[in-house]
Amino acid sequence: CSCALPQKPALETVRSSLRLLNASAYRLQSECRKTVPPEPGATVDYQLLTQQVIQCAYDIAKAAKQLVTITTREKKQ
């Protein structure tokens, strides 16, 4: 058959990238909520929080790049 069906490895890579994207977005939302102290007078470690947000953003960008790469490759085939 000359149908252009997606290859299984590409599908698994898409699923993996989407899982990373979803988990990272959820984690980013959770980290951002920590900017508000849980109680008056509580301290927030903004340096650690900033590092966590940067890591989440990196993971989101990585997953998005993987999806773009896969999509571009599939279109060329």
A tleap script that builds the chain and sets N, CA, C and O, in Angstrom:
source leaprc.protein.ff14SB
mol = sequence {
  NCYS SER CYS ALA LEU PRO GLN LYS PRO ALA
  LEU GLU THR VAL ARG SER SER LEU ARG LEU
  LEU ASN ALA SER ALA TYR ARG LEU GLN SER
  GLU CYS ARG LYS THR VAL PRO PRO GLU PRO
  GLY ALA THR VAL ASP TYR GLN LEU LEU THR
  GLN GLN VAL ILE GLN CYS ALA TYR ASP ILE
  ALA LYS ALA ALA LYS GLN LEU VAL THR ILE
  THR THR ARG GLU LYS LYS CGLN
}
set mol.1.N position { 0.843 -1.179 0.000 }
set mol.1.CA position { 0.000 0.000 0.000 }
set mol.1.C position { 0.888 1.242 0.000 }
set mol.1.O position { 1.893 1.277 0.710 }
set mol.2.N position { 0.545 2.235 -0.762 }
set mol.2.CA position { 1.335 3.455 -0.816 }
set mol.2.C position { 0.761 4.536 0.098 }
set mol.2.O position { 1.068 5.718 -0.052 }
set mol.3.N position { -0.082 4.112 1.053 }
set mol.3.CA position { -0.654 5.059 2.004 }
set mol.3.C position { 0.441 5.619 2.896 }
set mol.3.O position { 1.380 4.907 3.251 }
set mol.4.N position { 0.329 6.864 3.253 }
set mol.4.CA position { 1.332 7.515 4.093 }
set mol.4.C position { 0.933 7.382 5.556 }
set mol.4.O position { 0.484 8.340 6.184 }
set mol.5.N position { 1.104 6.187 6.078 }
set mol.5.CA position { 0.787 5.951 7.482 }
set mol.5.C position { 1.984 6.329 8.346 }
set mol.5.O position { 3.122 6.040 7.978 }
set mol.6.N position { 1.749 6.970 9.489 }
set mol.6.CA position { 2.861 7.316 10.371 }
set mol.6.C position { 3.550 6.059 10.869 }
set mol.6.O position { 2.912 5.033 11.107 }
set mol.7.N position { 4.859 6.154 11.021 }
set mol.7.CA position { 5.628 5.017 11.506 }
set mol.7.C position { 5.465 4.894 13.019 }
set mol.7.O position { 5.307 5.895 13.718 }
set mol.8.N position { 5.505 3.662 13.515 }
set mol.8.CA position { 5.326 3.428 14.944 }
set mol.8.C position { 6.366 4.160 15.791 }
set mol.8.O position { 5.983 4.775 16.786 }
set mol.9.N position { 7.660 4.132 15.457 }
set mol.9.CA position { 8.620 4.870 16.279 }
set mol.9.C position { 8.293 6.362 16.358 }
set mol.9.O position { 8.470 6.987 17.403 }
set mol.10.N position { 7.821 6.920 15.263 }
set mol.10.CA position { 7.452 8.342 15.271 }
set mol.10.C position { 6.262 8.568 16.200 }
set mol.10.O position { 6.224 9.550 16.941 }
set mol.11.N position { 5.290 7.655 16.157 }
set mol.11.CA position { 4.125 7.784 17.030 }
set mol.11.C position { 4.531 7.705 18.497 }
set mol.11.O position { 4.036 8.472 19.323 }
set mol.12.N position { 5.413 6.797 18.817 }
set mol.12.CA position { 5.863 6.665 20.206 }
set mol.12.C position { 6.636 7.910 20.634 }
set mol.12.O position { 6.528 8.343 21.782 }
set mol.13.N position { 7.409 8.483 19.724 }
set mol.13.CA position { 8.142 9.704 20.026 }
set mol.13.C position { 7.172 10.859 20.252 }
set mol.13.O position { 7.382 11.690 21.136 }
set mol.14.N position { 6.126 10.907 19.461 }
set mol.14.CA position { 5.100 11.942 19.640 }
set mol.14.C position { 4.448 11.778 21.008 }
set mol.14.O position { 4.288 12.750 21.745 }
set mol.15.N position { 4.077 10.563 21.340 }
set mol.15.CA position { 3.455 10.319 22.653 }
set mol.15.C position { 4.389 10.728 23.778 }
set mol.15.O position { 3.966 11.363 24.744 }
set mol.16.N position { 5.651 10.366 23.655 }
set mol.16.CA position { 6.644 10.706 24.674 }
set mol.16.C position { 6.800 12.214 24.802 }
set mol.16.O position { 6.872 12.746 25.910 }
set mol.17.N position { 6.853 12.894 23.675 }
set mol.17.CA position { 6.990 14.354 23.686 }
set mol.17.C position { 5.758 15.012 24.297 }
set mol.17.O position { 5.877 15.971 25.060 }
set mol.18.N position { 4.587 14.503 23.964 }
set mol.18.CA position { 3.356 15.053 24.525 }
set mol.18.C position { 3.272 14.815 26.028 }
set mol.18.O position { 2.795 15.676 26.768 }
set mol.19.N position { 3.734 13.647 26.482 }
set mol.19.CA position { 3.760 13.383 27.925 }
set mol.19.C position { 4.685 14.366 28.636 }
set mol.19.O position { 4.338 14.910 29.684 }
set mol.20.N position { 5.882 14.592 28.050 }
set mol.20.CA position { 6.832 15.536 28.633 }
set mol.20.C position { 6.240 16.944 28.640 }
set mol.20.O position { 6.363 17.665 29.631 }
set mol.21.N position { 5.610 17.331 27.559 }
set mol.21.CA position { 5.005 18.657 27.458 }
set mol.21.C position { 3.919 18.828 28.516 }
set mol.21.O position { 3.879 19.844 29.210 }
set mol.22.N position { 3.056 17.854 28.634 }
set mol.22.CA position { 1.958 17.907 29.597 }
set mol.22.C position { 2.487 17.936 31.030 }
set mol.22.O position { 2.052 18.761 31.833 }
set mol.23.N position { 3.409 17.055 31.351 }
set mol.23.CA position { 3.958 16.998 32.712 }
set mol.23.C position { 4.699 18.285 33.061 }
set mol.23.O position { 4.587 18.783 34.181 }
set mol.24.N position { 5.444 18.815 32.120 }
set mol.24.CA position { 6.212 20.032 32.369 }
set mol.24.C position { 5.297 21.240 32.550 }
set mol.24.O position { 5.555 22.095 33.397 }
set mol.25.N position { 4.238 21.309 31.763 }
set mol.25.CA position { 3.277 22.408 31.897 }
set mol.25.C position { 2.571 22.333 33.250 }
set mol.25.O position { 2.369 23.355 33.905 }
set mol.26.N position { 2.202 21.144 33.659 }
set mol.26.CA position { 1.562 20.944 34.965 }
set mol.26.C position { 2.518 21.345 36.086 }
set mol.26.O position { 2.128 22.016 37.041 }
set mol.27.N position { 3.780 20.920 35.953 }
set mol.27.CA position { 4.787 21.241 36.966 }
set mol.27.C position { 5.054 22.749 37.011 }
set mol.27.O position { 5.220 23.317 38.090 }
set mol.28.N position { 5.094 23.393 35.850 }
set mol.28.CA position { 5.294 24.837 35.788 }
set mol.28.C position { 4.165 25.555 36.526 }
set mol.28.O position { 4.410 26.484 37.296 }
set mol.29.N position { 2.950 25.127 36.290 }
set mol.29.CA position { 1.799 25.721 36.971 }
set mol.29.C position { 1.937 25.551 38.487 }
set mol.29.O position { 1.681 26.482 39.250 }
set mol.30.N position { 2.336 24.375 38.901 }
set mol.30.CA position { 2.516 24.094 40.325 }
set mol.30.C position { 3.614 24.965 40.936 }
set mol.30.O position { 3.451 25.509 42.027 }
set mol.31.N position { 4.730 25.090 40.223 }
set mol.31.CA position { 5.843 25.910 40.723 }
set mol.31.C position { 5.431 27.376 40.829 }
set mol.31.O position { 5.800 28.058 41.785 }
set mol.32.N position { 4.674 27.859 39.857 }
set mol.32.CA position { 4.253 29.267 39.869 }
set mol.32.C position { 3.312 29.560 41.032 }
set mol.32.O position { 3.303 30.668 41.570 }
set mol.33.N position { 2.530 28.571 41.412 }
set mol.33.CA position { 1.631 28.760 42.568 }
set mol.33.C position { 2.427 28.943 43.860 }
set mol.33.O position { 1.930 29.540 44.814 }
set mol.34.N position { 3.637 28.441 43.894 }
set mol.34.CA position { 4.470 28.548 45.095 }
set mol.34.C position { 4.996 29.960 45.330 }
set mol.34.O position { 5.588 30.227 46.375 }
set mol.35.N position { 4.790 30.867 44.376 }
set mol.35.CA position { 5.253 32.243 44.567 }
set mol.35.C position { 4.434 32.972 45.618 }
set mol.35.O position { 4.870 33.982 46.171 }
set mol.36.N position { 3.242 32.451 45.889 }
set mol.36.CA position { 2.404 33.019 46.938 }
set mol.36.C position { 2.641 32.190 48.204 }
set mol.36.O position { 2.350 30.994 48.226 }
set mol.37.N position { 3.171 32.824 49.262 }
set mol.37.CA position { 3.424 32.068 50.501 }
set mol.37.C position { 2.143 31.402 51.009 }
set mol.37.O position { 1.064 31.988 50.920 }
set mol.38.N position { 2.258 30.185 51.539 }
set mol.38.CA position { 1.077 29.452 52.003 }
set mol.38.C position { 0.388 30.135 53.193 }
set mol.38.O position { -0.806 29.939 53.420 }
set mol.39.N position { 1.136 30.923 53.936 }
set mol.39.CA position { 0.563 31.627 55.085 }
set mol.39.C position { 1.312 32.943 55.267 }
set mol.39.O position { 2.464 33.059 54.849 }
set mol.40.N position { 0.687 33.914 55.873 }
set mol.40.CA position { 1.361 35.199 56.089 }
set mol.40.C position { 2.652 35.014 56.890 }
set mol.40.O position { 2.675 34.298 57.892 }
set mol.41.N position { 3.699 35.652 56.448 }
set mol.41.CA position { 4.978 35.574 57.155 }
set mol.41.C position { 5.857 34.418 56.717 }
set mol.41.O position { 7.029 34.365 57.091 }
set mol.42.N position { 5.320 33.484 55.931 }
set mol.42.CA position { 6.114 32.351 55.447 }
set mol.42.C position { 7.092 32.851 54.385 }
set mol.42.O position { 6.788 33.778 53.635 }
set mol.43.N position { 8.241 32.239 54.333 }
set mol.43.CA position { 9.236 32.650 53.336 }
set mol.43.C position { 9.189 31.723 52.128 }
set mol.43.O position { 8.815 30.554 52.224 }
set mol.44.N position { 9.576 32.279 51.004 }
set mol.44.CA position { 9.643 31.528 49.756 }
set mol.44.C position { 11.077 31.595 49.261 }
set mol.44.O position { 11.661 32.677 49.196 }
set mol.45.N position { 11.646 30.458 48.916 }
set mol.45.CA position { 13.005 30.410 48.363 }
set mol.45.C position { 12.902 30.722 46.873 }
set mol.45.O position { 12.758 29.825 46.041 }
set mol.46.N position { 12.979 32.013 46.557 }
set mol.46.CA position { 12.787 32.439 45.171 }
set mol.46.C position { 13.924 31.987 44.261 }
set mol.46.O position { 13.713 31.802 43.063 }
set mol.47.N position { 15.110 31.807 44.801 }
set mol.47.CA position { 16.217 31.328 43.970 }
set mol.47.C position { 15.942 29.898 43.507 }
set mol.47.O position { 16.095 29.590 42.325 }
set mol.48.N position { 15.545 29.036 44.416 }
set mol.48.CA position { 15.210 27.652 44.066 }
set mol.48.C position { 13.989 27.626 43.142 }
set mol.48.O position { 13.962 26.892 42.154 }
set mol.49.N position { 12.998 28.422 43.470 }
set mol.49.CA position { 11.784 28.477 42.661 }
set mol.49.C position { 12.098 28.916 41.231 }
set mol.49.O position { 11.549 28.376 40.271 }
set mol.50.N position { 12.982 29.895 41.103 }
set mol.50.CA position { 13.383 30.366 39.776 }
set mol.50.C position { 14.058 29.250 38.994 }
set mol.50.O position { 13.790 29.079 37.804 }
set mol.51.N position { 14.915 28.502 39.634 }
set mol.51.CA position { 15.588 27.384 38.964 }
set mol.51.C position { 14.583 26.323 38.519 }
set mol.51.O position { 14.707 25.755 37.434 }
set mol.52.N position { 13.594 26.064 39.361 }
set mol.52.CA position { 12.572 25.075 39.006 }
set mol.52.C position { 11.753 25.545 37.803 }
set mol.52.O position { 11.442 24.751 36.915 }
set mol.53.N position { 11.405 26.829 37.772 }
set mol.53.CA position { 10.634 27.386 36.657 }
set mol.53.C position { 11.461 27.327 35.379 }
set mol.53.O position { 10.938 26.988 34.318 }
set mol.54.N position { 12.746 27.655 35.472 }
set mol.54.CA position { 13.628 27.585 34.303 }
set mol.54.C position { 13.693 26.161 33.772 }
set mol.54.O position { 13.641 25.952 32.560 }
set mol.55.N position { 13.807 25.179 34.660 }
set mol.55.CA position { 13.857 23.779 34.237 }
set mol.55.C position { 12.561 23.368 33.548 }
set mol.55.O position { 12.590 22.667 32.537 }
set mol.56.N position { 11.432 23.796 34.086 }
set mol.56.CA position { 10.140 23.491 33.460 }
set mol.56.C position { 10.058 24.104 32.068 }
set mol.56.O position { 9.627 23.449 31.119 }
set mol.57.N position { 10.472 25.355 31.951 }
set mol.57.CA position { 10.442 26.032 30.661 }
set mol.57.C position { 11.347 25.322 29.659 }
set mol.57.O position { 10.994 25.180 28.488 }
set mol.58.N position { 12.510 24.877 30.121 }
set mol.58.CA position { 13.436 24.135 29.257 }
set mol.58.C position { 12.781 22.842 28.764 }
set mol.58.O position { 12.854 22.520 27.578 }
set mol.59.N position { 12.147 22.111 29.670 }
set mol.59.CA position { 11.500 20.852 29.300 }
set mol.59.C position { 10.347 21.081 28.317 }
set mol.59.O position { 10.139 20.278 27.407 }
set mol.60.N position { 9.601 22.170 28.500 }
set mol.60.CA position { 8.517 22.507 27.577 }
set mol.60.C position { 9.090 22.807 26.194 }
set mol.60.O position { 8.569 22.335 25.184 }
set mol.61.N position { 10.164 23.593 26.153 }
set mol.61.CA position { 10.794 23.926 24.866 }
set mol.61.C position { 11.355 22.678 24.189 }
set mol.61.O position { 11.259 22.528 22.971 }
set mol.62.N position { 11.937 21.789 24.983 }
set mol.62.CA position { 12.497 20.549 24.444 }
set mol.62.C position { 11.398 19.691 23.812 }
set mol.62.O position { 11.562 19.180 22.704 }
set mol.63.N position { 10.292 19.539 24.515 }
set mol.63.CA position { 9.177 18.739 23.989 }
set mol.63.C position { 8.601 19.378 22.728 }
set mol.63.O position { 8.283 18.681 21.764 }
set mol.64.N position { 8.468 20.695 22.736 }
set mol.64.CA position { 7.937 21.388 21.557 }
set mol.64.C position { 8.872 21.210 20.366 }
set mol.64.O position { 8.412 21.004 19.243 }
set mol.65.N position { 10.173 21.286 20.601 }
set mol.65.CA position { 11.141 21.098 19.518 }
set mol.65.C position { 11.046 19.686 18.951 }
set mol.65.O position { 11.110 19.497 17.736 }
set mol.66.N position { 10.895 18.698 19.826 }
set mol.66.CA position { 10.761 17.315 19.375 }
set mol.66.C position { 9.531 17.174 18.477 }
set mol.66.O position { 9.594 16.526 17.433 }
set mol.67.N position { 8.425 17.775 18.880 }
set mol.67.CA position { 7.191 17.685 18.096 }
set mol.67.C position { 7.343 18.372 16.744 }
set mol.67.O position { 6.867 17.858 15.732 }
set mol.68.N position { 7.996 19.518 16.719 }
set mol.68.CA position { 8.221 20.224 15.450 }
set mol.68.C position { 9.109 19.387 14.536 }
set mol.68.O position { 8.846 19.275 13.339 }
set mol.69.N position { 10.154 18.803 15.100 }
set mol.69.CA position { 11.072 17.970 14.317 }
set mol.69.C position { 10.339 16.776 13.715 }
set mol.69.O position { 10.512 16.472 12.535 }
set mol.70.N position { 9.530 16.107 14.510 }
set mol.70.CA position { 8.775 14.941 14.039 }
set mol.70.C position { 7.795 15.353 12.949 }
set mol.70.O position { 7.700 14.696 11.912 }
set mol.71.N position { 7.070 16.437 13.184 }
set mol.71.CA position { 6.078 16.902 12.221 }
set mol.71.C position { 6.736 17.285 10.902 }
set mol.71.O position { 6.235 16.949 9.830 }
set mol.72.N position { 7.852 17.984 10.986 }
set mol.72.CA position { 8.569 18.403 9.775 }
set mol.72.C position { 9.072 17.189 9.008 }
set mol.72.O position { 8.977 17.144 7.782 }
set mol.73.N position { 9.603 16.216 9.716 }
set mol.73.CA position { 10.123 14.996 9.093 }
set mol.73.C position { 9.007 14.227 8.410 }
set mol.73.O position { 9.181 13.726 7.299 }
set mol.74.N position { 7.838 14.131 9.086 }
set mol.74.CA position { 6.697 13.406 8.515 }
set mol.74.C position { 6.184 14.085 7.238 }
set mol.74.O position { 5.781 13.407 6.293 }
set mol.75.N position { 6.199 15.414 7.212 }
set mol.75.CA position { 5.715 16.142 6.035 }
set mol.75.C position { 6.621 15.933 4.845 }
set mol.75.O position { 6.156 15.939 3.705 }
set mol.76.N position { 7.919 15.747 5.089 }
set mol.76.CA position { 8.875 15.570 4.008 }
set mol.76.C position { 8.787 14.181 3.383 }
set mol.76.O position { 9.217 13.986 2.246 }
set mol.77.N position { 8.240 13.229 4.105 }
set mol.77.CA position { 8.175 11.849 3.596 }
set mol.77.C position { 6.996 11.628 2.700 }
set mol.77.O position { 6.803 10.522 2.194 }
savepdb mol mol.pdb
quit
